[in-house]
């Protein structure tokens, strides 16, 4: 279970990345965040954002046409 | 300032790595240009970058306060502001404008598809600490004062400040 959840369902680019970044600022290093999105662009945007900001994408899966990303704050 | 104070200050500066910089030049007042500028700016801020948007020529009209109406003193300035009133909600489309029908179709489509509006992205930019620089020369040319522009802007600046910032930025885009 992640420490915090970001619901970005039905939101388009750039909101999944922006909301994730805003939420990651609220947690501490080592804590995790779960993002739920429906934007297909998030499939490439979130891994790119995580790589470039040094946060690690621990897990990624699809469930009922929703994309889940578990990110651990660096 | 004492020596220990100075040392402390230097140490603090060293420990906080300087953020990467991104500079966008918004030179167009078209809806279809303002949108990507603000999408990139908010995303840059989400990347932890220090983002600045320099608004020049028609791009400055994005920053006009809603309800500003006709601006300027000179009849030419007044005429230009009458034909291009600006504000996030009054921007034209570069193609298929059709006297305003195009932008309303585009905006209602964006609303249906949950795409954040220019106004929402502008508010979000301010919230994320994106610096918004109005071009002083454009303000003088168009007869715009600080009162005609929205709150939350940085001080008006010129090409020199823009170049100084772009020199050290890892991303510079002219839109």
Coordinates of N, CA and C in Angstrom, one line a residue:
Chain A
X1 N 0.8 -1.2 0.0 CA 0.0 0.0 0.0 C 0.9 1.3 0.0
X2 N 0.6 2.1 -0.9 CA 1.4 3.3 -1.0 C 1.1 4.3 0.1
X3 N 2.0 5.2 0.4 CA 1.8 6.2 1.4 C 0.8 7.3 1.0
X4 N 0.7 7.5 -0.3 CA -0.2 8.5 -0.8 C -0.7 8.1 -2.2
X5 N -1.9 8.5 -2.6 CA -2.5 8.2 -3.9 C -2.8 9.5 -4.6
X6 N -2.5 9.4 -5.9 CA -2.8 10.6 -6.8 C -3.9 10.0 -7.8
X7 N -5.0 10.6 -7.8 CA -6.1 10.2 -8.7 C -6.1 11.2 -9.9
X8 N -5.5 10.7 -11.0 CA -5.4 11.6 -12.2 C -6.3 11.0 -13.3
X9 N -7.3 10.2 -12.9 CA -8.1 9.6 -13.9 C -8.9 10.6 -14.7
X10 N -9.0 10.4 -16.0 CA -9.7 11.3 -16.9 C -9.0 12.6 -17.2
X11 N -7.8 12.8 -16.5 CA -7.1 14.0 -16.8 C -6.1 13.8 -17.9
X12 N -5.9 14.8 -18.7 CA -5.0 14.8 -19.9 C -3.7 15.4 -19.5
X13 N -2.8 15.2 -20.4 CA -1.4 15.8 -20.4 C -1.6 17.3 -20.2
X14 N -0.9 18.0 -19.3 CA 0.3 17.5 -18.5 C -0.1 17.1 -17.1
X15 N -1.4 17.0 -16.8 CA -1.9 16.9 -15.4 C -1.4 15.6 -14.7
X16 N -1.3 14.4 -15.3 CA -0.8 13.3 -14.5 C 0.7 13.6 -13.9
X17 N 1.5 14.1 -14.8 CA 2.9 14.4 -14.4 C 2.9 15.6 -13.3
X18 N 2.1 16.6 -13.6 CA 2.1 17.8 -12.7 C 1.6 17.4 -11.3
X19 N 0.5 16.6 -11.3 CA -0.1 16.2 -10.0 C 0.8 15.3 -9.3
X20 N 1.5 14.4 -10.0 CA 2.4 13.5 -9.3 C 3.6 14.3 -8.7
X21 N 4.1 15.3 -9.5 CA 5.2 16.1 -8.9 C 4.8 16.9 -7.7
X22 N 3.5 17.4 -7.7 CA 3.1 18.2 -6.6 C 2.9 17.3 -5.4
X23 N 2.4 16.0 -5.6 CA 2.2 15.1 -4.5 C 3.5 14.6 -3.9
X24 N 4.5 14.4 -4.8 CA 5.8 13.9 -4.4 C 6.5 14.9 -3.4
X25 N 6.2 16.2 -3.6 CA 6.8 17.2 -2.8 C 6.3 17.1 -1.4
X26 N 5.1 16.5 -1.2 CA 4.5 16.4 0.1 C 4.9 15.2 0.9
X27 N 5.6 14.2 0.3 CA 6.1 13.1 1.0 C 7.6 13.1 1.3
X28 N 8.1 12.2 2.1 CA 9.5 12.2 2.4 C 10.2 11.1 1.6
X29 N 11.5 11.2 1.6 CA 12.3 10.3 0.9 C 12.1 8.8 1.4
X30 N 11.9 7.9 0.4 CA 11.6 6.5 0.8 C 10.2 6.2 0.8
X31 N 9.3 7.2 0.9 CA 7.9 6.9 0.9 C 7.4 6.7 -0.5
X32 N 6.2 6.1 -0.6 CA 5.8 5.8 -2.0 C 4.5 6.5 -2.3
X33 N 4.3 6.6 -3.6 CA 3.1 7.3 -4.1 C 2.5 6.4 -5.2
X34 N 1.2 6.3 -5.2 CA 0.5 5.5 -6.3 C -0.3 6.5 -7.2
X35 N 0.0 6.5 -8.4 CA -0.7 7.3 -9.4 C -1.6 6.4 -10.2
X36 N -2.9 6.9 -10.3 CA -3.8 6.2 -11.1 C -4.2 7.1 -12.3
X37 N -4.0 6.7 -13.5 CA -4.3 7.6 -14.6 C -4.9 6.8 -15.8
X38 N -5.6 7.6 -16.6 CA -6.2 6.9 -17.8 C -5.6 7.5 -19.1
X39 N -4.8 8.5 -19.0 CA -4.1 9.2 -20.1 C -3.1 8.2 -20.6
X40 N -3.2 7.8 -21.9 CA -2.2 6.8 -22.5 C -0.8 7.4 -22.5
X41 N -0.8 8.8 -22.7 CA 0.5 9.4 -22.7 C 1.3 9.2 -21.4
X42 N 0.6 9.0 -20.3 CA 1.3 8.8 -19.0 C 2.2 7.5 -19.1
X43 N 1.9 6.6 -20.0 CA 2.6 5.4 -20.1 C 4.1 5.7 -20.4
X44 N 4.3 6.7 -21.2 CA 5.7 7.1 -21.5 C 6.2 8.3 -20.7
X45 N 5.2 9.2 -20.3 CA 5.6 10.4 -19.6 C 6.0 10.1 -18.1
X46 N 5.3 9.2 -17.4 CA 5.7 8.9 -16.0 C 7.0 8.3 -15.9
X47 N 7.3 7.2 -16.7 CA 8.7 6.6 -16.6 C 9.8 7.6 -16.9
X48 N 9.5 8.5 -17.9 CA 10.5 9.5 -18.3 C 10.7 10.5 -17.1
X49 N 9.6 11.0 -16.5 CA 9.7 11.9 -15.4 C 10.4 11.3 -14.2
X50 N 10.1 10.0 -13.9 CA 10.7 9.4 -12.8 C 12.2 9.2 -13.0
X51 N 12.6 8.8 -14.2 CA 14.0 8.6 -14.5 C 14.8 10.0 -14.4
X52 N 14.2 11.1 -14.9 CA 14.9 12.3 -14.9 C 14.9 13.0 -13.6
X53 N 13.9 12.7 -12.7 CA 13.9 13.4 -11.4 C 14.5 12.5 -10.3
X54 N 15.0 11.3 -10.7 CA 15.7 10.5 -9.8 C 14.8 9.7 -8.9
X55 N 13.4 9.8 -9.0 CA 12.5 9.0 -8.2 C 12.4 7.7 -8.9
X56 N 12.1 6.6 -8.1 CA 12.1 5.3 -8.8 C 10.7 4.7 -9.0
X57 N 10.5 4.3 -10.2 CA 9.2 3.7 -10.6 C 9.3 2.2 -10.2
X58 N 8.7 1.8 -9.1 CA 8.8 0.5 -8.6 C 7.9 -0.5 -9.3
X59 N 6.8 -0.1 -9.7 CA 5.8 -1.0 -10.3 C 4.9 -0.3 -11.2
X60 N 4.4 -0.9 -12.2 CA 3.5 -0.3 -13.2 C 2.6 -1.4 -13.7
X61 N 1.3 -1.2 -13.6 CA 0.4 -2.2 -14.1 C -0.9 -1.6 -14.6
X62 N -1.7 -2.4 -15.4 CA -2.9 -1.9 -15.9 C -4.1 -2.7 -15.4
X63 N -5.1 -2.0 -15.0 CA -6.3 -2.7 -14.4 C -7.5 -2.0 -14.8
X64 N -8.4 -2.6 -15.5 CA -9.7 -2.0 -16.0 C -9.5 -0.7 -16.7
X65 N -8.6 -0.8 -17.7 CA -8.2 0.4 -18.5 C -7.7 1.6 -17.7
X66 N -7.2 1.3 -16.5 CA -6.6 2.3 -15.7 C -5.1 1.9 -15.5
X67 N -4.2 2.9 -15.6 CA -2.8 2.7 -15.4 C -2.4 3.1 -14.0
X68 N -1.7 2.1 -13.4 CA -1.2 2.4 -12.0 C 0.3 2.4 -12.0
X69 N 0.8 3.4 -11.3 CA 2.3 3.6 -11.2 C 2.6 3.7 -9.7
X70 N 3.6 2.9 -9.2 CA 4.0 3.0 -7.8 C 5.4 3.7 -7.9
X71 N 5.5 4.8 -7.3 CA 6.8 5.6 -7.4 C 7.3 5.8 -6.0
X72 N 8.6 5.5 -5.8 CA 9.3 5.8 -4.5 C 10.1 7.1 -4.6
X73 N 9.8 7.9 -3.6 CA 10.6 9.2 -3.7 C 12.0 9.0 -3.4
X74 N 12.9 9.7 -4.1 CA 14.3 9.6 -4.0 C 14.7 10.3 -2.7
Chain B
X1 N 28.4 41.8 7.9 CA 28.3 40.3 8.0 C 29.6 39.7 8.5
X2 N 29.6 38.9 9.4 CA 30.8 38.3 10.0 C 31.3 37.1 9.1
X3 N 32.5 36.7 9.4 CA 33.1 35.6 8.6 C 32.3 34.3 8.8
X4 N 32.0 33.9 10.0 CA 31.2 32.7 10.1 C 29.9 32.8 9.4
X5 N 29.2 34.0 9.4 CA 28.0 34.1 8.6 C 28.2 33.8 7.1
X6 N 29.2 34.4 6.6 CA 29.6 34.3 5.2 C 29.8 32.8 4.9
X7 N 30.6 32.1 5.8 CA 30.9 30.7 5.5 C 29.7 29.9 5.5
X8 N 28.8 30.2 6.5 CA 27.5 29.5 6.6 C 26.7 29.6 5.3
X9 N 26.7 30.9 4.8 CA 25.9 31.2 3.6 C 26.5 30.4 2.4
X10 N 27.8 30.4 2.3 CA 28.4 29.7 1.2 C 28.1 28.2 1.2
X11 N 28.2 27.7 2.5 CA 27.9 26.3 2.6 C 26.5 25.9 2.2
X12 N 25.6 26.8 2.6 CA 24.2 26.6 2.2 C 24.0 26.6 0.7
X13 N 24.7 27.5 0.1 CA 24.6 27.6 -1.4 C 25.1 26.4 -2.1
X14 N 26.2 25.9 -1.5 CA 26.8 24.7 -2.1 C 26.0 23.4 -1.9
X15 N 25.3 23.4 -0.7 CA 24.6 22.1 -0.5 C 23.3 22.1 -1.3
X16 N 22.7 23.2 -1.7 CA 21.5 23.2 -2.5 C 22.0 23.3 -4.0
X17 N 21.9 22.2 -4.7 CA 22.3 22.2 -6.1 C 21.4 23.2 -6.9
X18 N 22.0 23.9 -7.8 CA 21.2 24.9 -8.6 C 20.3 24.2 -9.5
X19 N 19.1 24.6 -9.6 CA 18.1 24.0 -10.5 C 18.4 24.2 -11.9
X20 N 18.1 23.2 -12.7 CA 18.2 23.4 -14.2 C 17.2 24.5 -14.6
X21 N 17.6 25.2 -15.6 CA 16.7 26.3 -16.1 C 16.0 26.0 -17.4
X22 N 14.8 26.5 -17.5 CA 14.0 26.4 -18.8 C 13.5 27.8 -19.1
X23 N 13.7 28.2 -20.3 CA 13.1 29.5 -20.7 C 12.3 29.4 -21.9
X24 N 11.1 29.9 -21.8 CA 10.2 29.8 -23.0 C 9.9 31.3 -23.4
X25 N 9.9 31.5 -24.7 CA 9.5 32.8 -25.2 C 8.1 32.7 -25.8
X26 N 7.1 33.3 -25.2 CA 5.8 33.2 -25.8 C 5.6 34.5 -26.6
X27 N 5.7 34.4 -27.9 CA 5.6 35.5 -28.8 C 4.3 35.5 -29.5
X28 N 3.4 34.5 -29.3 CA 2.2 34.4 -30.0 C 1.0 34.5 -29.1
X29 N 0.0 35.2 -29.5 CA -1.3 35.3 -28.7 C -2.3 34.3 -29.3
X30 N -1.9 33.4 -30.1 CA -2.8 32.3 -30.5 C -3.1 31.3 -29.5
X31 N -4.3 30.9 -29.4 CA -4.7 29.9 -28.4 C -3.9 28.6 -28.6
X32 N -3.7 28.2 -29.8 CA -3.0 27.0 -30.1 C -1.5 27.1 -29.9
X33 N -1.0 28.3 -29.5 CA 0.4 28.4 -29.1 C 0.5 28.6 -27.6
X34 N -0.4 29.4 -27.1 CA -0.4 29.6 -25.6 C -0.6 28.3 -24.9
X35 N -1.4 27.5 -25.4 CA -1.6 26.2 -24.7 C -0.4 25.4 -24.6
X36 N 0.3 25.0 -25.7 CA 1.6 24.2 -25.5 C 2.6 25.0 -24.6
X37 N 2.7 26.3 -24.7 CA 3.7 27.0 -23.9 C 3.4 26.7 -22.4
X38 N 2.2 26.8 -22.0 CA 1.8 26.6 -20.6 C 1.9 25.1 -20.2
X39 N 1.6 24.2 -21.1 CA 1.8 22.8 -20.8 C 3.2 22.5 -20.6
X40 N 4.1 23.0 -21.4 CA 5.6 22.8 -21.2 C 6.1 23.4 -20.0
X41 N 5.6 24.6 -19.7 CA 6.0 25.3 -18.5 C 5.7 24.6 -17.2
X42 N 4.4 24.1 -17.1 CA 4.0 23.4 -15.9 C 4.7 22.1 -15.8
X43 N 5.0 21.4 -17.0 CA 5.7 20.2 -16.9 C 7.2 20.4 -16.5
X44 N 7.8 21.5 -17.0 CA 9.1 21.8 -16.6 C 9.2 22.0 -15.1
X45 N 8.2 22.7 -14.6 CA 8.2 22.9 -13.1 C 8.0 21.6 -12.4
X46 N 7.2 20.6 -13.0 CA 7.0 19.3 -12.4 C 8.3 18.5 -12.4
X47 N 9.2 18.9 -13.3 CA 10.5 18.2 -13.4 C 11.5 18.9 -12.4
X48 N 11.0 19.8 -11.7 CA 11.9 20.5 -10.7 C 12.7 21.6 -11.3
X49 N 12.4 22.0 -12.5 CA 13.2 23.0 -13.2 C 12.8 24.4 -12.7
X50 N 13.7 25.4 -12.9 CA 13.4 26.8 -12.7 C 12.9 27.3 -14.0
X51 N 11.6 27.5 -14.1 CA 11.0 27.9 -15.4 C 10.6 29.4 -15.5
X52 N 11.0 30.0 -16.6 CA 10.6 31.4 -16.8 C 10.0 31.5 -18.2
X53 N 8.8 32.2 -18.3 CA 8.2 32.5 -19.6 C 8.4 34.0 -19.9
X54 N 8.9 34.3 -21.0 CA 9.1 35.7 -21.4 C 8.0 36.0 -22.4
X55 N 7.0 36.9 -22.1 CA 5.9 37.2 -23.0 C 6.1 38.4 -23.8
X56 N 6.2 38.3 -25.1 CA 6.5 39.4 -25.9 C 5.5 39.5 -27.1
X57 N 5.4 40.6 -27.7 CA 4.5 40.9 -28.8 C 3.1 40.4 -28.5
X58 N 2.5 39.7 -29.4 CA 1.1 39.2 -29.1 C 1.0 38.3 -27.9
X59 N 2.1 37.6 -27.6 CA 2.2 36.7 -26.5 C 1.8 37.4 -25.2
X60 N 2.1 38.7 -25.1 CA 1.8 39.5 -23.9 C 0.2 39.5 -23.7
X61 N -0.5 39.4 -24.7 CA -2.0 39.5 -24.6 C -2.6 38.3 -23.7
X62 N -1.8 37.2 -23.6 CA -2.2 36.1 -22.7 C -2.3 36.6 -21.3
X63 N -1.5 37.6 -20.9 CA -1.4 38.0 -19.5 C -2.4 39.2 -19.2
X64 N -3.2 39.6 -20.2 CA -4.1 40.7 -20.0 C -5.2 40.2 -19.0
X65 N -5.5 41.1 -18.1 CA -6.5 40.8 -17.1 C -7.9 40.7 -17.7
X66 N -8.7 39.7 -17.3 CA -10.0 39.6 -17.9 C -10.8 40.9 -17.7
X67 N -11.5 41.3 -18.7 CA -12.3 42.5 -18.5 C -11.6 43.8 -18.7
X68 N -10.3 43.7 -19.2 CA -9.5 44.9 -19.4 C -10.1 45.8 -20.5
X69 N -10.7 45.2 -21.5 CA -11.3 46.1 -22.6 C -10.2 46.7 -23.5
X70 N -10.6 47.9 -24.0 CA -9.7 48.6 -24.9 C -8.6 49.2 -24.1
X71 N -7.3 49.0 -24.5 CA -6.2 49.6 -23.8 C -5.4 50.5 -24.7
X72 N -4.5 51.3 -24.0 CA -3.6 52.2 -24.7 C -4.2 53.6 -24.8
X73 N -3.3 54.6 -25.2 CA -3.7 56.0 -25.3 C -3.9 56.4 -26.8
X74 N -3.0 55.9 -27.6 CA -3.0 56.2 -29.0 C -4.1 55.4 -29.8
X75 N -4.7 56.0 -30.8 CA -5.8 55.4 -31.5 C -5.4 54.0 -32.1
X76 N -4.1 53.9 -32.5 CA -3.6 52.7 -33.1 C -3.5 51.6 -32.1
X77 N -3.1 52.0 -30.9 CA -3.0 51.0 -29.8 C -4.4 50.5 -29.4
X78 N -5.4 51.5 -29.4 CA -6.8 51.2 -29.1 C -7.3 50.2 -30.1
X79 N -7.1 50.5 -31.4 CA -7.6 49.7 -32.4 C -7.1 48.3 -32.3
X80 N -5.8 48.2 -32.1 CA -5.2 46.8 -32.0 C -5.8 46.0 -30.8
X81 N -6.0 46.7 -29.7 CA -6.5 46.0 -28.5 C -8.0 45.6 -28.8
X82 N -8.7 46.4 -29.6 CA -10.1 46.1 -29.9 C -10.2 44.9 -30.8
X83 N -9.2 44.7 -31.7 CA -9.2 43.6 -32.6 C -8.6 42.3 -32.0
X84 N -7.7 42.5 -31.0 CA -7.1 41.4 -30.4 C -7.1 41.7 -28.9
X85 N -8.3 41.3 -28.3 CA -8.4 41.7 -26.9 C -7.6 40.9 -25.9
X86 N -7.2 39.7 -26.3 CA -6.4 38.8 -25.5 C -7.1 38.3 -24.3
X87 N -6.4 38.1 -23.2 CA -6.9 37.4 -21.9 C -6.9 35.9 -22.3
X88 N -6.7 35.1 -21.3 CA -6.7 33.6 -21.6 C -7.9 33.1 -22.3
X89 N -9.0 33.8 -22.1 CA -10.3 33.3 -22.7 C -10.6 34.0 -24.0
X90 N -9.8 35.0 -24.4 CA -10.1 35.8 -25.6 C -9.1 35.5 -26.7
X91 N -8.3 34.5 -26.7 CA -7.3 34.2 -27.7 C -7.9 33.6 -28.9
X92 N -7.2 34.0 -30.0 CA -7.7 33.5 -31.4 C -7.0 32.2 -31.7
X93 N -7.6 31.5 -32.7 CA -6.9 30.3 -33.2 C -6.1 30.7 -34.4
X94 N -4.9 30.1 -34.6 CA -4.1 30.5 -35.8 C -4.8 30.0 -37.1
X95 N -5.5 28.9 -37.0 CA -6.2 28.3 -38.1 C -7.7 28.1 -37.7
X96 N -8.6 28.2 -38.6 CA -10.0 27.9 -38.4 C -10.6 28.8 -37.3
X97 N -10.2 30.1 -37.3 CA -10.7 31.0 -36.2 C -12.2 31.3 -36.4
X98 N -12.6 31.5 -37.7 CA -14.0 31.7 -38.0 C -14.7 32.7 -37.1
X99 N -14.1 33.9 -36.9 CA -14.7 34.9 -36.1 C -15.1 34.5 -34.7
X100 N -14.3 33.5 -34.1 CA -14.5 33.1 -32.8 C -15.2 31.8 -32.6
X101 N -15.7 31.3 -33.7 CA -16.4 30.0 -33.6 C -15.4 28.9 -33.4
X102 N -14.3 28.9 -34.0 CA -13.2 27.9 -33.9 C -12.8 27.8 -32.4
X103 N -12.3 28.9 -31.8 CA -11.9 28.8 -30.4 C -13.0 28.3 -29.5
X104 N -14.3 28.6 -29.7 CA -15.3 28.1 -28.8 C -15.5 26.6 -29.0
X105 N -15.3 26.1 -30.3 CA -15.4 24.7 -30.5 C -14.3 24.0 -29.8
X106 N -13.1 24.6 -30.0 CA -11.9 24.0 -29.5 C -11.9 23.9 -27.9
X107 N -12.5 25.0 -27.3 CA -12.5 25.0 -25.9 C -13.6 24.0 -25.3
X108 N -14.7 23.9 -26.0 CA -15.7 23.0 -25.5 C -15.2 21.5 -25.7
X109 N -14.5 21.3 -26.8 CA -13.9 20.0 -27.1 C -12.9 19.6 -26.0
X110 N -12.0 20.6 -25.6 CA -11.0 20.4 -24.6 C -11.7 20.1 -23.2
X111 N -12.8 20.8 -23.0 CA -13.6 20.6 -21.8 C -14.1 19.2 -21.7
X112 N -14.7 18.7 -22.8 CA -15.2 17.3 -22.9 C -14.1 16.3 -22.7
X113 N -12.9 16.6 -23.2 CA -11.8 15.7 -23.1 C -11.0 15.9 -21.9
X114 N -11.4 16.7 -21.0 CA -10.7 17.0 -19.7 C -9.3 17.6 -19.9
X115 N -9.1 18.4 -21.0 CA -7.8 19.0 -21.2 C -7.9 20.4 -20.4
X116 N -6.9 20.6 -19.5 CA -6.9 21.8 -18.7 C -6.9 23.0 -19.6
X117 N -7.7 24.1 -19.2 CA -7.8 25.3 -20.0 C -6.5 26.1 -19.9
X118 N -6.4 27.1 -20.8 CA -5.3 28.0 -20.7 C -5.3 28.8 -19.4
X119 N -6.5 29.2 -18.9 CA -6.6 29.9 -17.6 C -6.1 29.0 -16.5
X120 N -6.6 27.7 -16.5 CA -6.2 26.8 -15.4 C -4.7 26.5 -15.4
X121 N -4.1 26.4 -16.6 CA -2.7 26.2 -16.7 C -1.9 27.4 -16.3
X122 N -2.4 28.6 -16.6 CA -1.8 29.8 -16.2 C -1.8 29.9 -14.6
X123 N -2.9 29.6 -14.0 CA -3.0 29.7 -12.6 C -2.1 28.6 -11.9
X124 N -2.0 27.5 -12.6 CA -1.2 26.4 -12.1 C 0.3 26.8 -12.2
X125 N 0.7 27.5 -13.3 CA 2.0 27.9 -13.5 C 2.5 28.8 -12.3
X126 N 1.6 29.8 -12.0 CA 1.9 30.7 -10.9 C 2.0 29.9 -9.6
X127 N 1.1 28.9 -9.4 CA 1.2 28.1 -8.2 C 2.5 27.3 -8.1
X128 N 3.0 26.9 -9.2 CA 4.2 26.0 -9.2 C 5.5 26.9 -9.2
X129 N 5.3 28.2 -9.2 CA 6.5 29.1 -9.1 C 7.1 29.4 -10.5
X130 N 6.4 29.2 -11.6 CA 6.9 29.6 -12.9 C 7.0 31.1 -12.9
X131 N 8.1 31.6 -13.4 CA 8.2 33.1 -13.4 C 7.6 33.6 -14.8
X132 N 6.8 34.6 -14.7 CA 6.1 35.2 -15.9 C 6.7 36.6 -16.1
X133 N 7.4 36.8 -17.1 CA 8.0 38.1 -17.4 C 7.3 38.8 -18.6
X134 N 6.7 39.9 -18.3 CA 6.1 40.7 -19.4 C 7.3 41.5 -20.1
X135 N 7.2 41.6 -21.4 CA 8.2 42.4 -22.1 C 7.9 43.9 -22.0
X136 N 8.8 44.6 -21.5 CA 8.6 46.1 -21.3 C 8.4 46.8 -22.6
X137 N 9.1 46.5 -23.6 CA 9.0 47.2 -24.9 C 7.6 46.9 -25.5
X138 N 7.1 45.7 -25.4 CA 5.8 45.4 -25.9 C 4.7 46.2 -25.1
X139 N 4.9 46.3 -23.8 CA 4.0 47.0 -23.0 C 3.9 48.5 -23.4
X140 N 5.1 49.1 -23.7 CA 5.1 50.5 -24.2 C 4.5 50.6 -25.6
X141 N 4.8 49.6 -26.5 CA 4.3 49.6 -27.8 C 2.8 49.6 -27.9
X142 N 2.3 48.7 -27.1 CA 0.8 48.4 -27.0 C 0.1 49.3 -26.1
X143 N 0.8 50.1 -25.3 CA 0.2 51.0 -24.3 C -0.4 50.3 -23.1
X144 N 0.2 49.2 -22.7 CA -0.3 48.4 -21.6 C 0.5 48.8 -20.3
X145 N -0.3 48.9 -19.2 CA 0.3 49.2 -17.9 C 0.2 48.0 -17.1
X146 N 0.9 48.0 -15.9 CA 0.8 46.8 -15.0 C -0.6 46.5 -14.6
X147 N -1.4 47.6 -14.5 CA -2.8 47.4 -14.1 C -3.7 46.6 -15.2
X148 N -3.2 46.6 -16.4 CA -3.9 45.9 -17.5 C -3.6 44.4 -17.5
X149 N -2.5 44.1 -16.7 CA -2.0 42.7 -16.7 C -2.4 42.0 -15.4
X150 N -2.5 40.7 -15.4 CA -2.8 39.9 -14.2 C -1.8 40.1 -13.1
X151 N -2.2 39.7 -11.9 CA -1.3 39.7 -10.7 C -0.4 38.5 -10.8
X152 N 0.6 38.6 -10.0 CA 1.5 37.4 -9.9 C 2.7 37.4 -10.9
X153 N 2.8 38.5 -11.6 CA 3.9 38.5 -12.7 C 5.2 39.1 -12.0
X154 N 6.3 38.8 -12.7 CA 7.5 39.3 -12.3 C 7.6 40.7 -13.0
X155 N 8.7 41.4 -12.6 CA 8.9 42.8 -13.2 C 9.1 42.7 -14.7
X156 N 8.6 43.7 -15.4 CA 8.8 43.7 -16.8 C 10.3 43.7 -17.1
X157 N 10.6 43.0 -18.2 CA 12.0 42.9 -18.6 C 12.2 43.0 -20.1
X158 N 13.5 43.0 -20.5 CA 13.8 43.1 -21.9 C 14.6 42.0 -22.5
X159 N 15.0 42.1 -23.7 CA 15.8 41.1 -24.4 C 17.1 40.7 -23.7
X160 N 17.7 41.8 -23.0 CA 18.9 41.5 -22.3 C 18.8 40.5 -21.2
X161 N 17.7 40.7 -20.4 CA 17.4 39.8 -19.3 C 17.1 38.4 -19.9
X162 N 16.4 38.4 -21.0 CA 16.0 37.1 -21.6 C 17.2 36.3 -22.1
X163 N 18.1 37.0 -22.7 CA 19.3 36.4 -23.2 C 20.2 35.9 -22.1
X164 N 20.3 36.7 -21.0 CA 21.1 36.4 -19.9 C 20.6 35.1 -19.3
X165 N 19.3 34.9 -19.2 CA 18.7 33.7 -18.6 C 18.9 32.5 -19.6
X166 N 18.7 32.8 -20.9 CA 18.7 31.7 -21.9 C 20.2 31.1 -22.0
X167 N 21.2 32.0 -21.8 CA 22.6 31.6 -21.9 C 22.8 30.4 -20.9
X168 N 22.2 30.5 -19.8 CA 22.5 29.4 -18.7 C 21.4 28.4 -18.7
X169 N 20.4 28.4 -19.6 CA 19.3 27.5 -19.5 C 19.6 26.2 -20.3
X170 N 19.1 25.1 -19.8 CA 19.3 23.9 -20.6 C 18.2 23.7 -21.7
X171 N 17.1 24.4 -21.5 CA 16.0 24.4 -22.5 C 15.6 25.8 -22.8
X172 N 15.7 26.2 -24.1 CA 15.2 27.5 -24.5 C 14.3 27.3 -25.7
X173 N 13.1 27.7 -25.6 CA 12.1 27.5 -26.7 C 11.4 28.9 -27.1
X174 N 11.3 29.1 -28.4 CA 10.6 30.3 -28.9 C 9.3 29.8 -29.5
X175 N 8.2 30.2 -29.0 CA 6.9 29.6 -29.5 C 6.1 30.8 -30.1

